[in-house]
Coordinates of C-alpha atoms in Angstrom, one line a residue:
Chain K
G1 CA 68.6 14.9 31.2
A2 CA 70.4 16.3 28.2
V3 CA 72.3 13.9 25.9
V4 CA 75.9 14.3 24.9
S5 CA 77.4 11.8 22.5
Q6 CA 81.0 11.0 21.7
H7 CA 82.6 9.1 18.8
P8 CA 84.6 6.9 18.7
S9 CA 84.3 5.2 22.1
W10 CA 87.8 3.8 21.8
V11 CA 90.6 4.2 19.3
I12 CA 94.0 2.6 19.0
C13 CA 96.7 4.4 16.9
K14 CA 100.4 4.3 16.2
S15 CA 102.7 6.8 17.7
G16 CA 103.0 9.9 15.5
T17 CA 99.5 9.7 13.9
S18 CA 96.6 12.1 14.6
V19 CA 93.3 11.1 16.0
K20 CA 90.0 13.0 15.9
I21 CA 87.3 12.7 18.6
E22 CA 83.8 14.1 18.0
C23 CA 81.4 15.4 20.6
R24 CA 77.8 16.1 19.8
S25 CA 74.9 17.6 21.8
L26 CA 72.0 15.6 20.6
D27 CA 69.0 17.4 22.0
F28 CA 70.2 20.9 22.7
Q29 CA 72.5 23.6 21.3
A30 CA 75.7 24.3 23.0
T31 CA 77.7 27.4 22.3
T32 CA 80.3 26.1 24.7
M33 CA 81.6 22.5 25.2
F34 CA 84.3 21.3 27.6
W35 CA 86.9 18.7 27.1
Y36 CA 88.2 16.7 30.1
R37 CA 90.9 14.1 30.4
Q38 CA 91.0 11.3 32.9
F39 CA 94.0 9.1 33.6
P40 CA 93.6 5.7 35.1
K41 CA 92.4 5.9 38.7
Q42 CA 92.6 9.6 38.7
S43 CA 89.8 12.2 38.5
L44 CA 88.8 14.4 35.6
M45 CA 90.8 17.4 34.7
L46 CA 89.6 20.2 32.4
M47 CA 91.7 20.5 29.3
A48 CA 90.0 23.2 27.3
T49 CA 86.8 25.1 26.7
S50 CA 85.5 24.9 23.1
N51 CA 83.7 28.0 21.9
E52 CA 81.4 28.0 18.9
G53 CA 82.7 30.3 16.2
S54 CA 85.9 31.3 18.1
K55 CA 89.1 29.9 19.4
A56 CA 89.2 27.4 22.2
T57 CA 90.5 28.4 25.7
Y58 CA 93.1 26.0 27.1
E59 CA 93.9 25.3 30.7
Q60 CA 97.4 25.9 31.9
G61 CA 99.8 23.2 30.9
V62 CA 97.7 21.9 28.0
E63 CA 99.5 22.2 24.6
K64 CA 97.3 24.1 22.1
D65 CA 99.2 22.7 19.1
K66 CA 98.9 19.1 20.3
F67 CA 95.2 19.2 21.2
L68 CA 93.4 21.0 18.4
I69 CA 89.8 21.9 19.1
N70 CA 87.2 23.0 16.5
H71 CA 83.6 24.0 17.4
A72 CA 82.1 24.5 14.0
S73 CA 78.5 24.3 14.9
L74 CA 76.2 24.6 17.9
T75 CA 76.0 20.8 18.3
L76 CA 79.5 19.6 17.4
S77 CA 83.0 20.0 18.8
T78 CA 86.0 18.0 17.8
L79 CA 89.3 17.3 19.6
T80 CA 92.2 16.3 17.4
V81 CA 95.2 14.8 19.2
T82 CA 98.1 15.5 16.8
S83 CA 101.3 13.5 16.5
A84 CA 100.0 11.3 19.3
H85 CA 102.5 9.6 21.7
P86 CA 102.0 6.9 24.3
E87 CA 101.8 9.5 27.1
D88 CA 98.7 10.9 25.4
S89 CA 96.9 7.6 26.1
S90 CA 93.9 8.5 28.3
F91 CA 90.2 8.7 28.6
Y92 CA 88.9 11.9 26.9
I93 CA 85.4 13.1 27.9
C94 CA 83.5 16.0 26.6
S95 CA 80.6 17.8 28.3
A96 CA 78.1 20.5 27.7
S97 CA 75.2 22.2 29.4
P98 CA 71.8 23.2 27.9
L99 CA 71.9 26.3 30.1
P100 CA 74.8 28.7 30.7
G101 CA 76.3 27.8 34.1
G102 CA 73.9 24.9 34.5
E103 CA 74.5 21.2 35.1
L104 CA 77.2 19.7 32.9
F105 CA 76.2 16.5 31.0
F106 CA 79.0 14.3 29.9
G107 CA 79.5 12.1 26.9
E108 CA 80.3 8.4 27.1
G109 CA 84.0 9.1 26.8
S110 CA 86.7 8.1 24.2
R111 CA 89.5 5.9 25.3
L112 CA 92.7 6.6 23.3
T113 CA 95.5 4.1 23.3
V114 CA 98.7 5.1 21.5
L115 CA 101.1 2.3 20.7
Chain L
E1 CA 93.7 27.2 45.8
D2 CA 90.3 25.6 45.1
Q3 CA 90.3 21.9 46.3
V4 CA 88.0 19.0 46.6
T5 CA 88.7 16.0 48.7
Q6 CA 86.6 12.9 48.8
S7 CA 86.6 10.1 51.4
P8 CA 86.8 7.3 51.7
E9 CA 88.7 6.4 48.6
A10 CA 87.0 3.0 48.5
L11 CA 84.0 1.6 50.3
R12 CA 82.7 -1.9 50.5
L13 CA 79.2 -2.5 51.8
Q14 CA 76.9 -5.4 52.1
E15 CA 73.6 -5.1 50.3
G16 CA 71.2 -3.2 52.6
E17 CA 74.0 -1.6 54.7
S18 CA 73.5 2.2 54.6
S19 CA 76.5 4.5 54.6
S20 CA 77.7 8.0 53.6
L21 CA 80.3 9.4 51.3
N22 CA 82.1 12.6 52.1
C23 CA 83.2 15.5 49.9
S24 CA 85.1 18.3 51.6
Y25 CA 85.8 21.4 49.7
T26 CA 87.7 24.7 49.9
V27 CA 86.7 27.1 47.1
S28 CA 86.6 30.8 46.5
G29 CA 82.9 31.4 46.3
L30 CA 80.9 28.2 45.7
R31 CA 78.6 28.5 42.7
G32 CA 77.5 24.9 42.9
L33 CA 78.4 21.4 44.1
F34 CA 77.7 18.5 41.8
W35 CA 77.5 14.7 42.4
Y36 CA 78.1 12.3 39.5
R37 CA 78.2 8.6 39.2
Q38 CA 80.8 7.0 36.9
D39 CA 80.7 3.4 35.8
P40 CA 84.0 1.8 34.6
G41 CA 84.8 3.0 31.0
K42 CA 81.9 5.4 30.9
G43 CA 81.5 9.1 31.2
P44 CA 80.1 10.6 34.5
E45 CA 76.3 10.5 34.9
F46 CA 74.7 13.5 36.6
L47 CA 73.0 12.9 39.9
F48 CA 72.6 16.2 41.9
T49 CA 73.4 19.8 42.1
L50 CA 73.4 21.7 45.4
Y51 CA 73.8 25.4 45.6
S52 CA 73.5 26.5 49.2
A53 CA 74.2 25.2 52.7
G54 CA 71.3 23.3 54.2
E55 CA 70.1 22.2 50.8
E56 CA 69.2 18.5 50.4
K57 CA 68.2 16.5 47.3
E58 CA 67.0 12.9 47.0
K59 CA 66.8 10.4 44.2
E60 CA 65.8 6.8 44.9
R61 CA 68.3 5.4 47.5
L62 CA 70.6 8.5 47.3
K63 CA 70.4 11.7 49.3
A64 CA 72.8 14.6 49.0
T65 CA 73.3 17.3 51.6
L66 CA 75.5 20.4 51.7
T67 CA 77.1 22.5 54.4
K68 CA 79.5 25.4 54.1
K69 CA 82.5 23.0 54.1
E70 CA 81.3 19.6 52.9
S71 CA 78.7 17.5 51.2
F72 CA 77.5 14.1 52.0
L73 CA 76.0 11.5 49.7
H74 CA 73.9 9.2 51.8
I75 CA 73.2 5.7 50.4
T76 CA 70.2 4.0 52.1
A77 CA 69.9 0.2 51.8
P78 CA 72.2 0.0 48.8
K79 CA 71.9 -2.7 46.1
P80 CA 74.7 -4.2 44.0
E81 CA 73.7 -2.0 41.1
D82 CA 74.7 1.0 43.1
S83 CA 78.3 -0.1 42.7
A84 CA 80.2 2.6 40.9
T85 CA 82.6 5.5 41.5
Y86 CA 80.9 8.6 42.9
L87 CA 82.5 11.9 41.9
C88 CA 82.0 15.2 43.7
A89 CA 82.8 18.4 41.8
V90 CA 82.6 22.1 42.6
Q91 CA 82.1 25.1 40.4
A92 CA 83.9 28.2 41.8
G93 CA 82.2 31.5 41.7
I94 CA 85.3 33.4 40.9
S95 CA 86.0 31.5 37.8
S96 CA 84.5 33.1 34.7
N97 CA 84.4 29.7 33.1
T98 CA 81.2 28.3 34.3
G99 CA 82.1 24.9 32.8
K100 CA 85.2 24.5 34.9
L101 CA 84.4 21.9 37.5
I102 CA 87.0 20.9 40.0
F103 CA 86.6 17.2 40.7
G104 CA 87.5 15.1 43.7
Q105 CA 89.3 11.8 43.3
G106 CA 86.1 9.9 43.7
T107 CA 84.8 7.2 46.1
T108 CA 84.6 3.7 44.6
L109 CA 81.7 1.9 46.1
Q110 CA 81.2 -1.8 45.9
V111 CA 78.0 -3.3 47.2
K112 CA 78.1 -7.1 47.7
P113 CA 74.9 -9.2 47.5

């Protein structure tokens, strides 16, 4: 299967600071990547769709100014959580597919803890 | 509203005790149904995609089936290493965003030796 990698795997930050999470497709190019969030003992919820060379598309209820997404190349998307607060603590997972509409492959996830 | 419901929420089996996990869905035009395995603190690992009713796929001790309303993940003679949370997700045909998967809550499987 295709390989998607995330970095960092976990991060702890103080309230009010910004945190950047990277998502890379290692063996394929992805014009679109997807960012999901998973709270403890809950399932994955799509936050936004990252589009290479254009603006990201956000799901209803997700704050664009808080969760900044940049998709600068065909293998890299970044999610920046700005002015993080404890309620932003969660497991953030990115995904991508080698083929449009094909199976999504997920990264290892990044656990964010905001103190 | 598109919805995915998995049952049971948790399942404990003895090694070798076969069972099935259920995924019921209501969706406007099913484009695909996906099964993933998720270990604690990890991202989901792709298992199967099913596209049409009657379709079946197998991988080692796992077999996934699909009807018009639900999917089953059959686990035959499970081993302790099969312990994980199994996630079901659907891709709706109406959605123009092909990456938008609607996930169920998952079934957490524990297989005891």
